[in-house]
Amino acid sequence: MTSGGTTSRDPRILVFSTNSISDPGIDRAGSAHLHYSTAVQVVPLPCSSGVKPSWIVRALQHGFDGVFIAACGGDCAYLPDCTSRTSALVSRAQTLLKEHGISPKRLKMAGLCSVCADNFVAHMNNFQQELKRVEA
Amino acid sequence: MTNKRRIGVYVCHCGGNISDHVDVKDVARTLAGEADVEVARTHLFACSDASQQEMIDEIKDRKLDGLVIASCSPKLHTFTFRAMAQRAGLNPYQYVHVNLREQCSWVHGGDKAAATAKGINIVRAGVAKCALTHPLTPLRIETQPRVLVVGAGVAGMRAAIALAEMGLSVFVIERENEPGGWTSQVGWMGPDHQHGPEVVAKLLKEVKNHENVVLYTNAELTAKSGHIGDFTVTIRLCGEKDLTLNVGAIVVATGFTPYEPRDGEYGWGLPGVVTLKEFRQLLEEGDGPLTYRGVPVRDVGFIYCVGSRQTESEDCPEPNTHCSRFCCMATAFSGSLLHEHEKKFGRTINQYHLYRDVRTYGRLETVYAKARADGALFLRWDPSDPPRVEQRNGRLAVKVKDTLLGDEELEIGADLVVLATGMVPRKNGALDDVLKIPKSKDGFYNEIHIKLRPVETAIDGVCIAGTSQGPKNLAESVASSLAAVARTGALLKKGYVDLEPLVAKIDTSKCVWCNECLKACPYGAIERVLYGDKEVATVIESSCKGEGACVPICPQDAIVIEGYRDDQIVAMIDASLKETVPA
C-alpha cells in the first residue's frame, strides 16, 4: 500500500460525489459522526453524468484500489435520465479497465441520495471488503 | 521545487471540531513546504471576521494568486470565502474549498495519525486543483422586469398580485375557461371557515384591478426560448392565436389533480360512494336535510388516505407513496360541517372516520379536536387490512378492523361513504416539454433543494409554486407562492444576474462537430458555428448548467467544465496519491 491516510489493510477508494445530491449525503455521515475508513477520499463534481472513464483508469493505475461513483440517481436536478447516462459511462469505463488489465470489479456505482449517510458508510465498508477479494 | 503559483492554504481548527481529530498544525506544516504554496497556516475559526481579515491582509501583502481553505463542508461557507477572496482582490474562482470536517475529522475519530494523513492528502488535492485555476468572470445578464405566471389558481393569482406590487409587469395565463383553480370548487375551508369561492373572487378582483397584471384564460404556454432574465415565450390563446411575450422569469403554479380511485377501490363505483369534494357539494347544495338520491342520509363513513401513502401491489403498480397533507384536516373539518348541518336541521347523522394516522399537524390539530367534540367517531385501520365497502340491502356496509379495539372487526351501515382522495401530479402535457422542469420520484415538479432552495428549479429563472411542487394545504400553497415571488423579485428588481462561469468550454482545435454534445445536452446550450473554415460546437453560456453530461461523451475529448477541468481532476487524483513526507 502507498501513502498516508491509510492503514496498510484498508483498500483505498476514490469516490466521485455530486455537489447537490450525493456529496450532502456523504456530509451527513460526518454530521452524524458515523465512521468509515480514512482510506476513502471524495472528489465532488456537479453531476455523475460528467465522470470521465479516463479519470477512473488513472486513479486505479496510480494507486487507488477502487473507484466509487456516488451517483445522483433519480434525484438529479439536471437530468431525468442521469442514472442511465451514468450507467453507460460505467460500462464504458469497465471495458476500458479490462483493456488495461484492471479488474472491472474495482469500479462501482450506486445512487446516493442527499440524506443517505448510512448507505454511504455501508457502501464503503462493503466495497472495501469486496476489493480485498479482488485479485490483480 | 519551483513555485509557479502563490497559493495561501488556511486550515481551520473549527474550535476543536477538526483539530481534535486531525493535527491541523501538521497539515499546515506539511503543505507549507510544497510546490505552489506560498503560505500555509491554521485558524481557530476561519469563518470568523477576525480570521477573514487576517487572510485578506495576507492575500494582499503576499500577493497570493490562489486560496485553499480546509474547513467545514463547502455547502456552508463557499459563498463566505468567495466574497472574502473578492474583498482581498483575488478572483473568487481561484479559491478552492476542502472538506476537512464532514468528510474527515467527523468520520475518522479515534485515529488521529490516519485522519491527519488523509487530511494532508485531501488538502494537497485542493492545492493541485487550485494551482490550475485561472480567473473566471461571471456572465452578467440584464434582466427584464416582467414575469409570466402559469396557472391562475390561488397560488398563481397571489403570486401575480405580489409581483405586481413590487412594480413588475405580470402576465398570468390559465389553461381553463375560468380562473380560480380548485379553491373555487371547495366551499368552506378549515380551520377558519373561509369560503373558497369568496377567497378566489377577492383575489380575482385584485388581479383584474391591478394595472400591472394581465390575465389570459384559455391560454397555454407553447414555446420558450432565451435564458434567465430574458425569456421569449409564446402563448396560444383559445387554441388558435399566438401571442409572444418577453419576460425575465417564470412562476409555475399549475396545481394538482385529485386522485381518481380505481374501480372497486373502497367501493368506488357503488352508488353512495363519493369523493370528499362531491360530499361537500351535496352538503352545501341542498336547502333541506342531507339526502342522497332522495334517501335521507343517517350514517356517513369517511375513509382517509385514499390514493395517498400507497404501497406497490398488483392492483396498484405505480403507488402514490406521498401523504397529501390537506386531506386529514379537510375530512375532519367536514365532520364539523356535518355536525353543523345536523344541528341546523335537528336530525342526527352518525359519522365514522376511518383513518390510518391523523395528520392534522400544527394548529390544524384544533380541527381534529373539534370534530371529535362534534361527535365524529375515529376508528384506526391498518394498511395491511384496509376497510372493505360493499352494497347490502340497498345501503352500504363498511367492514373495518379497528386496531385500537384489539383488531375487532366492525361493520358499519352507511348511506354515504366518502373517500378522502389525495393529490396527484397534474398532467401538464406540452408545458413539460417547453419548460423541462425536472420532476421528483413522486411526479411533482422538483425544487433544487427541499430545505434551502424550496421554490427554485434546475431551470434558472423558473420557480415553482403551490401544489405543482407537491401536496400542500392552501396556506402552504400561498407561502410557497410568495417564496417564489421573493426569489423572482430578488432576481428581477436587481436589474441583472450574474451566472456561474462554471460551464462547458469547447476546444475548437479538437472539435470536429459530430453532434454528440448537442444530443447529450437537454438544455439546448450547444450550437453549431463556423470556426475558420470548419464547423465546430459552441456553448451558449447562459443556457449551460455545467453538469458535464457532454464531457465524457465527446469522442474528441474536446469539452471541459470550468472548475472541474480534466487537468484539474487528474491533478487532484495524482496529488491524493503522493507519499506523505513527515514534516
XYZ file of C-alpha atoms in Angstrom:
719
model
C 0.000 0.000 0.000
C 1.041 3.521 -0.650
C 0.935 6.691 1.323
C -0.714 8.299 4.299
C -4.347 8.326 5.272
C -4.368 4.590 5.086
C -3.796 1.742 7.369
C -1.980 -0.897 5.423
C -5.030 -3.195 5.330
C -7.624 -0.774 4.007
C -8.068 -0.614 0.234
C -8.009 2.982 -0.951
C -11.225 4.226 -2.516
C -11.709 7.323 -4.614
C -15.305 8.493 -4.518
C -16.776 10.804 -7.154
C -19.679 12.572 -5.500
C -22.095 15.186 -6.800
C -22.409 18.678 -5.367
C -26.120 18.813 -4.777
C -27.104 15.185 -4.205
C -24.568 12.613 -3.058
C -21.974 14.928 -1.508
C -24.530 16.257 1.001
C -25.356 12.597 1.742
C -21.684 11.923 2.435
C -21.504 15.088 4.540
C -24.383 13.792 6.571
C -22.336 10.763 7.584
C -19.988 13.348 9.094
C -22.752 15.336 10.790
C -23.993 12.073 12.296
C -20.443 11.189 13.412
C -20.586 7.847 11.669
C -17.300 6.164 10.991
C -15.602 4.919 7.850
C -12.049 4.247 6.769
C -9.544 7.058 6.243
C -8.657 5.284 3.005
C -11.822 6.772 1.494
C -11.415 10.086 -0.267
C -14.018 12.150 -2.094
C -13.808 14.354 -5.177
C -17.035 16.284 -5.742
C -18.343 17.033 -9.248
C -21.520 18.756 -10.433
C -23.203 15.538 -11.669
C -22.272 11.877 -12.020
C -23.040 12.046 -15.751
C -19.805 14.038 -16.124
C -17.326 11.458 -14.803
C -14.722 10.660 -17.436
C -13.739 6.992 -17.755
C -10.118 8.124 -18.165
C -10.160 9.525 -14.602
C -11.204 6.130 -13.294
C -8.426 4.353 -15.150
C -5.894 6.902 -13.937
C -6.952 6.606 -10.306
C -6.729 2.810 -10.404
C -3.442 2.788 -12.285
C -1.803 5.221 -9.898
C -2.672 3.739 -6.553
C -6.362 3.750 -5.700
C -7.744 0.244 -5.217
C -11.300 1.145 -6.093
C -13.389 3.943 -7.579
C -16.924 4.502 -6.345
C -19.331 6.728 -8.232
C -21.863 8.120 -5.789
C -24.404 8.943 -8.481
C -27.240 11.454 -8.255
C -29.744 8.693 -9.039
C -33.349 9.683 -9.567
C -32.911 12.885 -7.554
C -30.667 14.546 -10.147
C -31.756 18.145 -10.632
C -30.144 18.331 -14.081
C -31.062 15.184 -15.939
C -34.100 12.943 -15.561
C -32.083 10.130 -17.141
C -28.977 10.749 -15.042
C -28.849 7.149 -13.818
C -28.863 5.604 -17.289
C -26.267 8.100 -18.504
C -24.011 7.346 -15.550
C -24.532 3.595 -16.017
C -23.469 3.937 -19.659
C -20.253 5.633 -18.505
C -19.611 2.889 -16.011
C -19.945 0.240 -18.752
C -17.543 2.158 -20.941
C -15.093 2.563 -18.095
C -15.278 -1.147 -17.271
C -14.395 -2.026 -20.863
C -11.513 0.415 -20.676
C -10.353 -1.118 -17.401
C -10.329 -4.603 -18.931
C -8.227 -3.266 -21.788
C -5.760 -2.026 -19.209
C -5.747 -5.337 -17.369
C -7.597 -3.934 -14.369
C -10.497 -5.838 -12.842
C -13.802 -4.049 -13.571
C -14.837 -5.025 -10.059
C -12.686 -2.139 -8.874
C -15.330 0.247 -10.174
C -18.671 0.545 -8.508
C -21.603 2.876 -8.893
C -24.662 3.418 -6.724
C -27.229 6.158 -6.459
C -26.776 8.017 -3.187
C -29.381 10.498 -2.031
C -28.722 13.709 -0.135
C -29.566 12.097 3.212
C -28.132 8.627 2.533
C -25.479 8.726 5.248
C -25.858 5.155 6.497
C -25.976 3.863 2.934
C -22.726 5.564 2.108
C -20.921 4.071 5.078
C -22.320 0.621 4.248
C -21.232 1.002 0.625
C -17.703 1.927 1.686
C -17.423 -0.977 4.128
C -18.790 -3.469 1.616
C -16.695 -2.158 -1.233
C -13.546 -2.406 0.861
C -14.422 -5.997 1.703
C -15.022 -6.735 -1.968
C -11.781 -5.064 -3.014
C -9.837 -7.248 -0.600
C -11.143 -10.239 -2.550
C -10.362 -8.789 -5.985
C -7.166 -10.138 -7.418
C -4.935 -8.063 -9.656
C 10.920 22.952 -6.193
C 9.524 25.592 -8.483
C 6.702 27.773 -7.363
C 4.565 28.603 -10.309
C 1.803 29.814 -8.080
C 1.481 31.731 -4.826
C -1.248 29.850 -3.007
C -2.364 30.503 0.561
C -3.513 27.409 2.447
C -5.616 28.005 5.556
C -6.508 25.056 7.739
C -9.333 25.572 10.205
C -9.492 24.137 13.744
C -13.260 24.766 13.792
C -12.886 25.183 17.543
C -11.939 21.587 18.152
C -14.315 20.051 15.634
C -11.455 19.475 13.244
C -8.364 19.822 15.404
C -9.498 17.245 17.997
C -9.201 14.538 15.356
C -6.834 15.992 12.756
C -3.477 17.550 13.618
C -4.194 20.754 11.728
C -0.790 22.235 12.546
C 0.863 19.192 11.000
C -1.324 19.573 7.901
C -0.315 23.229 7.545
C 3.378 22.492 8.249
C 3.433 19.735 5.619
C 1.713 21.827 2.980
C 3.855 24.878 3.703
C 6.835 23.176 2.162
C 5.144 22.040 -1.017
C 5.111 23.373 -4.559
C 2.904 26.347 -5.359
C 2.215 27.016 -1.674
C 3.323 30.469 -0.571
C 1.936 30.264 2.926
C 0.069 27.672 4.979
C -1.289 28.301 8.438
C -4.128 27.408 10.764
C -7.029 29.466 12.059
C -9.160 28.724 15.092
C -12.285 29.699 13.126
C -11.522 30.537 9.512
C -15.034 31.919 9.027
C -14.732 34.486 11.857
C -14.453 38.134 10.907
C -11.023 38.415 12.511
C -9.626 35.405 10.651
C -11.096 36.605 7.385
C -9.453 39.988 7.870
C -6.090 38.322 8.578
C -6.429 36.245 5.433
C -7.428 39.291 3.382
C -4.365 41.171 4.651
C -2.113 38.256 3.843
C -3.577 37.752 0.363
C -2.859 41.410 -0.352
C 0.556 41.618 1.372
C 1.958 38.472 -0.153
C 0.225 38.913 -3.471
C -1.387 35.480 -3.300
C -2.936 34.221 -6.531
C -4.737 31.203 -5.141
C -6.576 30.287 -1.961
C -7.280 26.912 -0.376
C -9.465 26.787 2.692
C -9.733 23.475 4.504
C -12.614 23.674 6.947
C -16.237 22.554 7.088
C -18.377 21.348 4.168
C -18.314 23.688 1.152
C -22.098 23.802 1.392
C -21.737 26.069 4.418
C -19.151 28.668 3.520
C -18.312 28.644 -0.191
C -20.052 31.984 -0.647
C -18.481 33.389 2.532
C -14.992 32.726 1.247
C -15.758 33.687 -2.328
C -16.833 37.065 -1.032
C -13.727 37.233 1.164
C -11.495 36.483 -1.829
C -13.245 39.224 -3.737
C -12.633 41.708 -0.909
C -8.971 40.739 -0.980
C -8.798 41.432 -4.700
C -8.485 37.750 -5.576
C -10.700 36.215 -8.216
C -13.289 34.137 -6.299
C -12.872 31.242 -8.711
C -9.227 30.901 -7.693
C -10.367 29.747 -4.279
C -10.793 26.017 -3.655
C -12.560 24.548 -0.663
C -11.504 21.343 1.085
C -13.989 19.500 3.257
C -11.876 18.677 6.307
C -14.718 18.403 8.793
C -17.764 16.491 7.462
C -15.577 14.299 5.248
C -12.553 13.892 7.531
C -12.419 14.810 11.221
C -16.045 13.921 11.961
C -15.852 10.483 10.354
C -12.372 9.478 11.450
C -12.392 9.988 15.220
C -10.082 7.727 17.184
C -7.140 7.567 14.802
C -5.579 10.990 14.690
C -2.479 9.919 12.745
C -4.514 8.340 9.932
C -7.011 11.203 9.901
C -4.160 13.706 9.703
C -2.543 11.800 6.857
C -5.857 11.773 4.975
C -6.256 15.478 5.769
C -2.890 16.132 4.146
C -3.950 14.142 1.077
C -7.197 15.992 0.542
C -5.657 19.431 1.141
C -2.968 18.511 -1.373
C -5.659 17.611 -3.878
C -7.183 21.045 -3.209
C -3.851 22.765 -3.786
C -3.330 20.789 -7.007
C -6.731 21.920 -8.240
C -6.118 25.493 -7.134
C -2.766 25.624 -8.919
C -4.637 25.073 -12.179
C -7.306 27.711 -11.636
C -7.492 30.858 -13.666
C -9.621 33.920 -13.096
C -13.212 33.472 -14.221
C -15.811 36.157 -14.635
C -19.492 35.520 -14.043
C -21.652 36.135 -17.053
C -23.694 39.289 -16.372
C -27.137 39.373 -17.935
C -29.598 42.250 -17.897
C -32.993 41.137 -16.617
C -36.409 42.114 -17.984
C -38.864 43.407 -15.343
C -41.715 41.172 -16.450
C -42.970 37.814 -15.175
C -45.062 35.034 -16.652
C -47.231 33.231 -14.105
C -48.540 29.896 -15.337
C -51.812 28.978 -13.647
C -54.476 31.241 -12.168
C -55.406 29.285 -9.097
C -54.916 30.846 -5.676
C -51.129 30.284 -5.753
C -50.787 31.829 -9.202
C -53.059 34.797 -8.562
C -51.499 35.523 -5.180
C -48.057 35.464 -6.816
C -49.236 37.770 -9.588
C -50.582 40.355 -7.161
C -47.418 40.301 -5.031
C -45.148 40.598 -8.085
C -47.265 43.472 -9.422
C -46.977 45.215 -6.063
C -43.206 45.081 -6.496
C -43.598 47.105 -9.657
C -43.095 44.218 -12.045
C -45.357 43.591 -15.013
C -47.144 40.279 -14.748
C -48.833 38.092 -17.341
C -50.981 35.325 -15.868
C -52.061 32.506 -18.150
C -54.759 29.988 -17.293
C -55.467 26.918 -19.395
C -59.102 26.676 -18.281
C -62.007 28.971 -19.144
C -62.227 30.314 -15.628
C -59.537 31.319 -13.177
C -59.639 30.117 -9.574
C -58.443 26.527 -9.763
C -59.522 24.019 -7.144
C -60.187 26.505 -4.380
C -63.150 27.864 -6.308
C -64.771 24.431 -6.001
C -64.192 23.509 -2.369
C -66.718 25.567 -0.421
C -65.983 26.138 3.250
C -62.360 25.616 4.304
C -60.814 24.865 7.660
C -59.525 25.839 10.078
C -61.025 29.357 9.899
C -64.286 28.876 7.995
C -63.368 30.725 4.856
C -65.337 30.134 1.718
C -63.224 29.019 -1.278
C -65.188 30.863 -3.985
C -65.112 34.053 -1.900
C -61.336 33.822 -1.461
C -60.970 33.331 -5.203
C -63.367 36.182 -6.056
C -61.423 38.572 -3.837
C -58.104 37.640 -5.455
C -59.558 37.807 -8.926
C -60.859 41.297 -8.284
C -57.367 42.396 -7.230
C -55.830 40.742 -10.281
C -58.277 42.439 -12.616
C -57.919 45.834 -10.975
C -54.135 45.911 -10.849
C -52.698 47.911 -13.701
C -49.539 45.726 -13.769
C -51.370 42.430 -14.251
C -52.840 40.976 -17.434
C -54.826 37.737 -17.135
C -55.365 35.430 -20.123
C -57.730 32.473 -19.853
C -57.851 29.609 -22.371
C -54.159 30.303 -22.697
C -51.273 27.858 -22.863
C -47.520 28.254 -22.964
C -46.330 26.588 -26.171
C -42.736 27.759 -26.611
C -39.907 29.277 -24.625
C -36.512 30.486 -25.712
C -33.806 32.670 -24.181
C -32.469 32.343 -20.676
C -32.818 33.540 -17.106
C -33.625 37.232 -17.023
C -34.657 37.329 -20.669
C -37.074 34.724 -21.982
C -39.243 34.916 -25.074
C -42.429 32.934 -24.566
C -45.234 32.048 -26.924
C -48.759 31.839 -25.558
C -51.514 30.165 -27.531
C -54.852 31.873 -26.917
C -58.079 29.879 -27.355
C -56.147 27.266 -29.296
C -55.657 29.487 -32.319
C -53.949 32.860 -31.863
C -50.301 33.113 -30.778
C -49.023 35.864 -28.528
C -45.303 36.489 -27.988
C -44.101 37.973 -24.716
C -40.717 38.901 -23.316
C -40.302 38.076 -19.618
C -37.412 37.891 -17.173
C -38.736 34.999 -15.121
C -41.482 32.397 -14.953
C -43.509 31.208 -11.962
C -45.228 27.868 -12.465
C -48.351 27.329 -10.347
C -50.197 24.659 -12.277
C -51.658 22.893 -9.259
C -52.549 19.241 -8.804
C -55.085 16.680 -9.973
C -57.328 14.918 -7.454
C -56.751 11.190 -7.199
C -59.251 9.150 -9.150
C -59.931 5.857 -7.325
C -59.683 2.586 -9.227
C -62.921 0.731 -9.932
C -63.846 -1.088 -6.772
C -61.248 0.666 -4.635
C -63.061 1.213 -1.316
C -66.317 0.554 -3.170
C -65.689 3.186 -5.827
C -68.407 2.840 -8.445
C -71.116 1.761 -5.994
C -73.992 4.194 -5.513
C -73.310 6.242 -2.386
C -69.534 6.073 -2.614
C -68.410 9.647 -3.309
C -65.303 11.779 -3.056
C -64.891 14.375 -0.342
C -65.479 17.115 -2.893
C -68.740 15.536 -4.028
C -69.829 15.109 -0.426
C -69.219 18.788 0.281
C -71.262 19.743 -2.756
C -74.138 17.550 -1.515
C -73.901 19.192 1.887
C -73.866 22.735 0.578
C -76.261 22.455 -2.328
C -79.444 21.263 -0.701
C -81.651 23.537 1.351
C -83.030 20.752 3.480
C -81.632 17.811 5.456
C -78.932 15.843 3.659
C -80.231 13.277 1.205
C -78.566 11.100 -1.371
C -80.628 10.231 -4.437
C -83.728 11.144 -2.499
C -82.933 8.980 0.540
C -82.234 10.716 3.871
C -78.652 10.253 4.996
C -78.304 8.965 8.568
C -74.856 7.357 8.602
C -71.719 8.555 6.842
C -68.387 6.755 6.681
C -65.279 8.723 5.793
C -62.261 6.779 4.537
C -58.925 8.602 4.811
C -55.739 8.218 2.772
C -57.431 7.206 -0.489
C -54.762 7.466 -3.155
C -52.115 8.593 -0.690
C -49.397 6.645 1.143
C -49.941 3.667 -1.141
C -47.689 0.674 -1.362
C -46.943 -1.225 -4.528
C -49.206 -4.171 -5.254
C -50.758 -5.973 -8.191
C -53.740 -3.610 -8.106
C -51.516 -0.613 -7.648
C -48.351 -0.966 -9.716
C -47.472 2.729 -9.524
C -48.261 3.734 -5.960
C -48.551 7.309 -4.741
C -46.313 6.937 -1.735
C -46.707 10.514 -0.544
C -49.058 11.923 2.079
C -51.363 14.509 0.519
C -51.209 16.779 3.592
C -54.572 18.531 3.250
C -56.978 15.601 3.455
C -56.894 14.784 7.189
C -57.724 18.368 8.004
C -60.302 18.728 5.216
C -62.060 15.483 6.194
C -62.075 16.209 9.921
C -63.345 19.695 9.111
C -66.104 18.123 7.002
C -67.090 16.233 10.144
C -67.710 19.524 11.901
C -69.619 20.888 8.902
C -71.791 17.779 9.007
C -72.390 18.401 12.692
C -73.487 21.977 11.954
C -75.841 20.572 9.382
C -77.230 18.142 11.988
C -77.888 20.969 14.392
C -79.440 23.154 11.719
C -81.959 20.534 10.676
C -82.341 18.780 14.012
C -81.613 15.330 12.631
C -78.909 13.019 13.929
C -76.325 11.867 11.398
C -73.743 9.389 12.670
C -70.270 9.835 11.276
C -67.425 7.344 11.303
C -63.918 8.457 10.349
C -61.777 5.528 9.248
C -58.194 6.720 9.338
C -54.613 5.420 9.262
C -52.969 8.282 11.143
C -54.455 11.677 11.802
C -52.035 14.212 10.379
C -53.693 17.432 11.434
C -50.360 18.982 12.277
C -49.685 22.322 13.953
C -52.719 24.497 14.523
C -54.817 22.163 12.366
C -54.962 19.892 15.414
C -57.817 22.110 16.627
C -59.866 20.925 13.652
C -59.409 17.305 14.721
C -60.218 18.122 18.330
C -63.367 19.973 17.278
C -64.502 17.120 15.007
C -64.254 14.694 17.928
C -66.092 17.101 20.188
C -68.748 17.392 17.451
C -69.412 13.670 17.577
C -67.130 12.268 14.877
C -66.063 8.747 15.767
C -62.490 7.925 14.749
C -61.519 4.315 14.021
C -57.983 3.386 13.113
C -57.283 0.795 10.424
C -54.073 -0.838 9.351
C -52.940 -0.640 5.712
C -52.375 -4.408 5.688
C -56.116 -4.851 6.184
C -57.931 -1.840 4.727
C -61.672 -1.201 5.060
C -63.970 -3.003 2.595
C -67.074 -1.357 1.191
C -69.972 -3.471 -0.031
C -73.546 -2.992 -1.029
C -76.057 -4.584 1.344
C -79.870 -4.288 1.319
C -79.830 -1.055 -0.664
C -77.304 0.528 1.696
C -73.568 0.395 2.045
C -71.703 -1.741 4.554
C -68.172 -0.848 5.587
C -66.131 -3.568 7.263
C -63.149 -2.363 9.206
C -60.828 -3.797 11.827
C -60.262 -1.181 14.497
C -56.650 -1.633 15.601
C -57.350 0.346 18.774
C -60.041 -2.124 19.788
C -57.815 -5.168 19.507
C -58.484 -5.613 15.789
C -62.153 -6.166 16.396
C -63.979 -6.283 13.074
C -66.811 -3.809 12.895
C -69.472 -3.482 10.266
C -70.840 -0.031 9.753
C -74.021 0.536 7.813
C -73.784 3.747 5.792
C -75.826 5.801 3.367
C -72.737 7.550 2.116
C -69.114 6.511 2.051
C -66.850 9.483 1.492
C -63.370 8.862 0.081
C -60.764 11.438 1.093
C -58.855 11.365 -2.173
C -55.375 12.825 -2.216
C -53.431 14.921 -4.656
C -51.588 13.539 -7.644
C -49.351 15.403 -10.093
C -51.223 17.294 -12.743
C -50.567 16.212 -16.307
C -49.323 19.336 -17.973
C -48.559 17.832 -21.367
C -46.854 20.283 -23.687
C -45.886 22.579 -20.823
C -43.447 19.936 -19.556
C -41.782 19.748 -22.944
C -41.469 23.525 -23.082
C -40.193 24.193 -19.560
C -38.299 20.939 -18.914
C -38.618 21.318 -15.146
C -37.245 18.144 -13.545
C -39.738 16.051 -11.630
C -39.100 14.132 -8.469
C -39.932 10.476 -7.962
C -43.485 11.309 -6.936
C -44.085 13.007 -10.299
C -44.413 16.545 -8.940
C -42.019 19.300 -10.052
C -38.708 19.149 -8.262
C -37.101 22.009 -6.387
C -33.313 22.417 -6.253
C -33.124 21.817 -2.530
C -36.065 20.795 -0.413
C -34.958 22.885 2.553
C -32.642 25.623 1.338
C -33.938 26.373 -2.167
C -37.503 25.112 -1.999
C -39.050 27.002 -4.940
C -36.208 27.333 -7.421
C -35.743 24.731 -10.119
C -32.778 23.495 -12.106
C -34.072 25.768 -14.865
C -32.671 29.157 -13.889
C -35.340 31.831 -13.806
C -38.173 29.331 -13.396
C -39.708 28.935 -9.943
C -42.427 26.521 -8.867
C -45.260 27.440 -6.544
C -48.131 25.748 -4.773
C -49.156 22.162 -5.343
C -47.346 21.858 -8.681
C -44.399 21.021 -6.433
C -46.163 18.593 -4.137
C -49.243 18.291 -1.929
C -49.941 21.329 0.232
C -52.872 22.874 2.016
C -53.914 26.326 0.896
C -51.844 28.215 3.472
C -48.743 26.258 2.500
C -49.506 26.754 -1.138
C -49.666 30.514 -0.725
C -46.491 30.508 1.389
C -44.671 28.684 -1.378
C -46.152 31.027 -3.951
C -44.865 34.061 -2.038
C -41.477 32.372 -1.676
C -41.403 32.083 -5.469
C -42.329 35.773 -5.611
C -39.445 36.650 -3.286
C -36.933 34.754 -5.412
C -38.334 36.167 -8.648
C -38.475 39.709 -7.274
C -34.920 39.464 -5.960
C -33.799 38.401 -9.426
C -35.662 40.980 -11.451
C -35.530 44.042 -9.206
C -31.751 43.946 -9.180
C -31.752 44.504 -12.917
C -29.056 41.999 -13.739
C -27.993 38.498 -12.892
C -24.515 37.036 -12.609
C -24.323 33.465 -13.819
C -21.822 30.936 -12.550
C -18.989 30.703 -15.051
C -18.528 27.013 -14.182
C -19.878 25.911 -17.552
C -18.741 23.854 -20.523
C -15.940 25.036 -22.745
C -15.102 23.551 -26.116
C -11.614 23.210 -27.509
C -12.266 24.296 -31.086
C -8.948 22.859 -32.254
C -10.140 19.373 -31.260
C -13.841 19.671 -32.131
C -14.976 18.195 -35.452
C -18.750 18.773 -34.961
C -20.022 15.257 -34.617
C -23.281 16.302 -32.958
C -22.809 14.112 -29.848
C -22.708 17.025 -27.382
C -25.808 18.545 -28.927
C -27.630 15.243 -28.448
C -26.406 14.921 -24.862
C -27.471 18.414 -23.800
C -31.057 18.695 -22.562
C -30.757 22.468 -22.198
C -30.188 23.475 -25.800
C -26.862 25.005 -24.776
C -24.892 23.707 -27.765
C -24.834 25.417 -31.119
C -23.004 24.754 -34.363
C -20.843 27.617 -35.571
C -18.284 28.183 -38.263
C -14.771 28.485 -36.880
C -12.435 29.475 -39.648
C -13.481 27.087 -42.360
C -14.653 24.244 -40.147
C -17.847 23.604 -38.274
C -17.490 23.330 -34.503
C -19.703 23.266 -31.449
C -20.009 26.289 -29.221
C -21.598 26.676 -25.807
C -24.356 29.166 -25.086
C -23.033 30.025 -21.648
C -26.281 31.466 -20.351
C -28.088 28.183 -21.066
C -25.364 25.769 -19.942
C -25.901 24.260 -16.494
C -22.369 22.917 -16.191
C -23.491 19.441 -15.132
C -20.991 17.971 -17.593
C -23.039 15.297 -19.378
C -21.388 16.359 -22.641
C -17.850 15.905 -21.282
C -17.396 12.111 -21.260
C -19.428 11.525 -24.423
C -17.271 13.777 -26.625
C -15.322 11.402 -28.905
C -12.664 14.062 -29.446
C -12.211 14.786 -25.727
C -12.770 18.436 -26.584
C -15.027 19.541 -23.725
C -14.267 20.577 -20.160
C -16.346 22.100 -17.389
C -14.649 25.104 -15.816
C -13.843 24.371 -12.193
C -13.797 20.637 -12.979
C -11.443 20.592 -15.921
C -9.756 17.388 -16.958
C -6.299 18.630 -15.931
C -7.657 19.669 -12.533
C -9.291 16.331 -11.750
C -6.229 14.420 -12.940
C -4.010 16.648 -10.785
C -6.273 16.022 -7.788
C -6.059 12.256 -8.296
C -2.284 12.371 -8.595
C -1.857 14.702 -5.611
C -4.032 12.483 -3.411
C -1.665 9.611 -4.032
C 1.530 11.446 -3.168
C 3.676 9.905 -0.478
C 3.407 11.804 2.809
C 6.767 13.014 3.983
C 6.723 13.713 7.718
C 7.192 17.427 8.266
